[in-house]
Amino acid sequence: MDTFNGNNFNLDVDLFSLVLIPHIEASIRYKIKEYITSIHQQYGCTITKSKAYIGCKRAFEIVYGDWDKSFTSLPVYMAALQHFNPGTVVEWKLEWSAGIPKNIFRYVFWAFKPAINGFVHCHLVISIDSTHVCEQYDIKLLIVVAVDANGQIFPLAFAICANECQETGTLFLNYLKQHAVKQRSCICLISDRHGGILSSIEHLPEWQEPYAYHYYCVRHLKANFQKKYPNKDLHDLMRMAATDHQECKFRRRVESIR
């Protein structure tokens, strides 16, 4: 069996991507090493990681579409959500730009009707977190979760934004209050206390005390604590203190940390 360095002209990226399509359809987390193995098993040659990456990217675009097509399909997807889930709320922010024939996407917020209805039965605790969408566009996915009466996570609302700043934070909190939280007060709001969220809260009286109380997410608090105090025993004490439900136990943990 011959081994090539990935420069076999008969094995171009288009042919390579066709081999990978069934694997991409089965799992989007198919690894580069597994791509290379699949090609080796089918054609008896070894390709480079760079060629495997290009072929994987091509196969992914064939199955799921590219970034531009995904954004173009977003309004259709949101319309389908509202059609098949009556009462689902979707809020957009688009911008015009000179010389560009289409709207520029900036922000979309959505909350499913069953989640909106179910929140009235949840505890007055909501958590906001975000994650980067790391590829062609620097955007973020925001999610709000509540805690139901059984202590389980309850997805409440979502948003995709071009960046995380005061403007997007204000939009997000306004829509969250308007469509999901509504008249409920004394909400405990947990987040990583990102600058965009903090500055938004400062300009929104309905998210300030006594209507809402803002606290650190334990996960982010623990991460910050670990950076400053690289000691495992302290980390364990801090985690136990942050999750204690009794004040006396909490004070004992804090004293032990001190």
CSV table of C-alpha atoms in Angstrom, one decimal:
chain,number,residue,atom,x,y,z
A,1,MET,CA,0.0,0.0,0.0
A,2,ASP,CA,1.5,3.3,-1.0
A,3,THR,CA,1.6,6.3,1.3
A,4,PHE,CA,1.5,9.9,0.0
A,5,ASN,CA,2.2,13.2,1.7
A,6,GLY,CA,-1.3,14.6,0.8
A,7,ASN,CA,-0.2,16.0,-2.6
A,8,ASN,CA,-1.8,13.2,-4.7
A,9,PHE,CA,-3.5,15.2,-7.5
A,10,ASN,CA,-6.1,12.5,-8.1
A,11,LEU,CA,-7.3,12.9,-4.5
A,12,ASP,CA,-8.5,16.5,-4.5
A,13,VAL,CA,-10.4,18.3,-1.7
A,14,ASP,CA,-13.8,17.8,-3.5
A,15,LEU,CA,-13.4,14.1,-3.6
A,16,PHE,CA,-12.1,14.0,-0.1
A,17,SER,CA,-15.1,16.0,1.2
A,18,LEU,CA,-17.5,13.5,-0.4
A,19,VAL,CA,-15.9,10.7,1.6
A,20,LEU,CA,-16.4,12.7,4.8
A,21,ILE,CA,-20.0,13.7,4.3
A,22,PRO,CA,-21.5,10.5,6.0
A,23,HIS,CA,-19.2,11.0,8.9
A,24,ILE,CA,-20.1,14.7,9.3
A,25,GLU,CA,-23.8,13.8,9.1
A,26,ALA,CA,-23.3,11.2,11.9
A,27,SER,CA,-21.3,13.6,14.2
A,28,ILE,CA,-20.2,17.2,13.8
A,29,ARG,CA,-17.3,16.4,16.3
A,30,TYR,CA,-15.5,14.1,14.0
A,31,LYS,CA,-11.8,14.6,14.7
A,32,ILE,CA,-9.1,15.4,12.1
A,33,LYS,CA,-7.2,12.2,13.0
A,34,GLU,CA,-10.4,10.2,12.2
A,35,TYR,CA,-10.7,12.1,8.9
A,36,ILE,CA,-7.2,11.1,7.9
A,37,THR,CA,-7.9,7.5,9.0
A,38,SER,CA,-11.1,7.3,6.9
A,39,ILE,CA,-9.2,8.5,3.8
A,40,HIS,CA,-6.4,6.0,4.4
A,41,GLN,CA,-8.8,3.1,4.8
A,42,GLN,CA,-10.7,4.0,1.6
A,43,TYR,CA,-7.9,5.1,-0.7
A,44,GLY,CA,-4.8,3.7,0.9
A,45,CYS,CA,-3.0,7.0,1.2
A,46,THR,CA,-2.2,9.4,4.0
A,47,ILE,CA,-3.0,13.1,3.6
A,48,THR,CA,-1.7,16.1,5.6
A,49,LYS,CA,-3.7,17.7,8.5
A,50,SER,CA,-4.1,20.9,6.5
A,51,LYS,CA,-5.7,19.0,3.6
A,52,ALA,CA,-7.9,17.1,6.1
A,53,TYR,CA,-9.0,20.4,7.6
A,54,ILE,CA,-9.9,21.9,4.2
A,55,GLY,CA,-11.8,18.7,3.2
A,56,CYS,CA,-13.6,18.7,6.6
A,57,LYS,CA,-14.6,22.3,6.2
A,58,ARG,CA,-15.9,21.7,2.6
A,59,ALA,CA,-17.9,18.6,3.8
A,60,PHE,CA,-19.4,20.6,6.7
A,61,GLU,CA,-20.5,23.3,4.3
A,62,ILE,CA,-22.1,20.8,2.0
A,63,VAL,CA,-24.1,19.3,4.8
A,64,TYR,CA,-24.9,22.4,6.9
A,65,GLY,CA,-24.2,25.3,4.6
A,66,ASP,CA,-21.6,28.1,5.1
A,67,TRP,CA,-21.7,31.0,7.5
A,68,ASP,CA,-23.4,33.4,5.0
A,69,LYS,CA,-26.1,31.0,4.2
A,70,SER,CA,-26.7,30.3,7.8
A,71,PHE,CA,-27.3,33.9,8.6
A,72,THR,CA,-29.5,34.2,5.5
A,73,SER,CA,-31.6,31.3,6.8
A,74,LEU,CA,-31.9,32.7,10.3
A,75,PRO,CA,-35.1,34.7,9.7
A,76,VAL,CA,-36.7,31.6,8.1
A,77,TYR,CA,-35.7,29.5,11.1
A,78,MET,CA,-37.1,32.0,13.6
A,79,ALA,CA,-40.3,32.2,11.6
A,80,ALA,CA,-40.6,28.4,11.7
A,81,LEU,CA,-40.1,28.5,15.5
A,82,GLN,CA,-42.9,31.0,15.9
A,83,HIS,CA,-45.2,29.1,13.4
A,84,PHE,CA,-44.8,25.7,15.2
A,85,ASN,CA,-44.6,27.2,18.7
A,86,PRO,CA,-47.4,29.8,18.8
A,87,GLY,CA,-46.7,32.7,21.2
A,88,THR,CA,-42.9,32.3,20.9
A,89,VAL,CA,-41.3,35.8,21.0
A,90,VAL,CA,-38.6,36.9,18.6
A,91,GLU,CA,-37.0,40.4,18.6
A,92,TRP,CA,-34.5,41.6,16.0
A,93,LYS,CA,-31.9,44.3,15.6
A,94,LEU,CA,-30.7,44.9,12.0
A,95,GLU,CA,-28.8,47.8,10.5
A,96,TRP,CA,-28.5,49.4,7.1
A,97,SER,CA,-25.1,50.3,5.7
A,98,ALA,CA,-24.3,52.4,2.7
A,99,GLY,CA,-23.3,50.3,-0.3
A,100,ILE,CA,-24.7,47.0,1.1
A,101,PRO,CA,-28.0,45.9,-0.4
A,102,LYS,CA,-29.0,43.7,2.6
A,103,ASN,CA,-29.6,44.4,6.3
A,104,ILE,CA,-26.6,43.7,8.6
A,105,PHE,CA,-27.4,41.4,11.5
A,106,ARG,CA,-26.7,42.7,15.0
A,107,TYR,CA,-28.9,40.9,17.4
A,108,VAL,CA,-31.8,38.5,17.8
A,109,PHE,CA,-33.6,37.5,21.0
A,110,TRP,CA,-36.1,34.7,21.4
A,111,ALA,CA,-38.1,32.9,24.1
A,112,PHE,CA,-40.4,29.9,23.7
A,113,LYS,CA,-44.0,30.3,24.8
A,114,PRO,CA,-43.9,27.2,27.0
A,115,ALA,CA,-40.8,28.6,28.8
A,116,ILE,CA,-42.5,32.0,29.3
A,117,ASN,CA,-45.6,30.3,30.8
A,118,GLY,CA,-43.5,27.9,32.9
A,119,PHE,CA,-41.4,30.7,34.5
A,120,VAL,CA,-44.2,31.7,36.8
A,121,HIS,CA,-43.7,28.3,38.6
A,122,CYS,CA,-40.0,28.7,38.9
A,123,HIS,CA,-37.9,30.1,41.8
A,124,LEU,CA,-37.0,33.8,41.6
A,125,VAL,CA,-33.5,33.0,40.5
A,126,ILE,CA,-32.2,33.4,36.9
A,127,SER,CA,-28.6,32.9,35.5
A,128,ILE,CA,-27.2,34.6,32.5
A,129,ASP,CA,-24.2,33.2,30.7
A,130,SER,CA,-22.6,33.6,27.2
A,131,THR,CA,-20.3,31.6,25.0
A,132,HIS,CA,-18.2,32.7,22.0
A,133,VAL,CA,-19.1,31.4,18.5
A,134,CYS,CA,-15.5,31.0,17.3
A,135,GLU,CA,-15.2,30.9,13.6
A,136,GLN,CA,-15.7,33.5,10.8
A,137,TYR,CA,-17.7,35.9,12.9
A,138,ASP,CA,-17.0,37.2,16.4
A,139,ILE,CA,-20.5,36.7,17.9
A,140,LYS,CA,-21.9,35.4,21.1
A,141,LEU,CA,-24.7,33.2,22.2
A,142,LEU,CA,-26.5,34.4,25.4
A,143,ILE,CA,-28.7,32.1,27.4
A,144,VAL,CA,-30.9,32.7,30.5
A,145,VAL,CA,-31.8,29.7,32.7
A,146,ALA,CA,-34.1,29.6,35.7
A,147,VAL,CA,-34.6,26.9,38.4
A,148,ASP,CA,-37.9,25.0,38.5
A,149,ALA,CA,-39.7,23.8,41.7
A,150,ASN,CA,-37.8,20.5,41.5
A,151,GLY,CA,-34.4,22.3,41.5
A,152,GLN,CA,-33.8,21.5,37.8
A,153,ILE,CA,-32.4,23.8,35.1
A,154,PHE,CA,-35.2,25.6,33.2
A,155,PRO,CA,-34.1,27.2,29.8
A,156,LEU,CA,-35.9,30.6,29.6
A,157,ALA,CA,-34.5,32.8,26.8
A,158,PHE,CA,-31.7,33.0,24.2
A,159,ALA,CA,-30.0,35.7,22.1
A,160,ILE,CA,-27.3,35.9,19.5
A,161,CYS,CA,-25.4,39.2,19.4
A,162,ALA,CA,-22.6,40.7,17.4
A,163,ASN,CA,-20.8,41.7,20.6
A,164,GLU,CA,-21.3,41.8,24.3
A,165,CYS,CA,-21.5,45.5,25.3
A,166,GLN,CA,-23.9,47.8,27.2
A,167,GLU,CA,-26.1,48.2,24.1
A,168,THR,CA,-26.7,44.4,23.7
A,169,GLY,CA,-26.9,43.9,27.4
A,170,THR,CA,-29.6,46.6,27.7
A,171,LEU,CA,-31.5,45.0,24.8
A,172,PHE,CA,-31.3,41.6,26.3
A,173,LEU,CA,-32.4,42.6,29.8
A,174,ASN,CA,-35.2,44.8,28.4
A,175,TYR,CA,-36.6,41.9,26.3
A,176,LEU,CA,-36.1,39.5,29.2
A,177,LYS,CA,-38.1,41.7,31.5
A,178,GLN,CA,-40.8,42.5,28.9
A,179,HIS,CA,-41.5,39.0,27.7
A,180,ALA,CA,-40.4,36.5,30.4
A,181,VAL,CA,-39.9,38.1,33.8
A,182,LYS,CA,-42.8,40.6,33.4
A,183,GLN,CA,-44.2,41.7,36.7
A,184,ARG,CA,-42.2,39.4,39.0
A,185,SER,CA,-39.9,41.2,41.3
A,186,CYS,CA,-37.1,40.4,43.8
A,187,ILE,CA,-35.3,38.5,41.1
A,188,CYS,CA,-31.9,37.0,42.0
A,189,LEU,CA,-29.8,37.6,38.9
A,190,ILE,CA,-26.6,35.6,38.6
A,191,SER,CA,-23.9,36.3,36.0
A,192,ASP,CA,-20.2,36.6,35.5
A,193,ARG,CA,-20.7,40.4,36.1
A,194,HIS,CA,-19.3,41.2,32.7
A,195,GLY,CA,-18.9,45.0,32.1
A,196,GLY,CA,-21.7,45.0,29.5
A,197,ILE,CA,-24.2,43.5,32.0
A,198,LEU,CA,-23.1,45.7,34.9
A,199,SER,CA,-23.3,48.9,32.9
A,200,SER,CA,-26.7,47.9,31.5
A,201,ILE,CA,-28.1,47.2,35.0
A,202,GLU,CA,-26.9,50.7,36.1
A,203,HIS,CA,-29.1,52.2,33.5
A,204,LEU,CA,-32.2,50.0,34.1
A,205,PRO,CA,-34.0,50.7,37.4
A,206,GLU,CA,-36.2,47.6,37.0
A,207,TRP,CA,-33.0,45.5,37.4
A,208,GLN,CA,-31.8,47.2,40.5
A,209,GLU,CA,-32.6,46.7,44.1
A,210,PRO,CA,-35.2,46.2,45.5
A,211,TYR,CA,-36.6,44.8,42.2
A,212,ALA,CA,-33.6,42.6,41.5
A,213,TYR,CA,-30.4,41.5,43.2
A,214,HIS,CA,-27.2,40.8,41.2
A,215,TYR,CA,-24.7,38.2,42.3
A,216,TYR,CA,-21.6,36.4,40.9
A,217,CYS,CA,-21.9,33.1,39.2
A,218,VAL,CA,-20.1,30.5,41.5
A,219,ARG,CA,-18.2,29.0,38.6
A,220,HIS,CA,-16.8,32.4,37.6
A,221,LEU,CA,-16.2,33.3,41.3
A,222,LYS,CA,-14.3,30.1,41.8
A,223,ALA,CA,-12.2,30.6,38.6
A,224,ASN,CA,-11.2,34.1,39.8
A,225,PHE,CA,-10.5,32.8,43.3
A,226,GLN,CA,-8.2,30.1,41.8
A,227,LYS,CA,-6.2,32.6,39.8
A,228,LYS,CA,-5.4,34.6,42.9
A,229,TYR,CA,-5.0,31.7,45.4
A,230,PRO,CA,-3.5,28.6,43.7
A,231,ASN,CA,-4.2,26.3,46.6
A,232,LYS,CA,-6.5,23.3,46.2
A,233,ASP,CA,-7.6,23.2,49.9
A,234,LEU,CA,-8.7,26.8,49.6
A,235,HIS,CA,-10.5,26.0,46.3
A,236,ASP,CA,-12.5,23.3,48.0
A,237,LEU,CA,-13.4,25.5,51.0
A,238,MET,CA,-14.4,28.3,48.7
A,239,ARG,CA,-16.7,26.0,46.7
A,240,MET,CA,-18.3,24.6,49.9
A,241,ALA,CA,-18.8,28.1,51.3
A,242,ALA,CA,-20.4,29.2,48.0
A,243,THR,CA,-22.9,26.3,48.0
A,244,ASP,CA,-23.8,26.1,51.7
A,245,HIS,CA,-27.5,26.7,52.4
A,246,GLN,CA,-27.1,27.5,56.1
A,247,GLU,CA,-25.6,30.8,57.3
A,248,CYS,CA,-23.8,29.3,60.2
A,249,LYS,CA,-22.0,26.7,57.9
A,250,PHE,CA,-21.2,29.5,55.5
A,251,ARG,CA,-19.6,31.6,58.2
A,252,ARG,CA,-17.5,28.6,59.4
A,253,ARG,CA,-16.2,28.0,55.9
A,254,VAL,CA,-15.3,31.7,55.5
A,255,GLU,CA,-13.5,31.6,58.8
A,256,SER,CA,-11.6,28.5,57.7
A,257,ILE,CA,-10.6,30.3,54.5
A,258,ARG,CA,-9.5,33.4,56.5
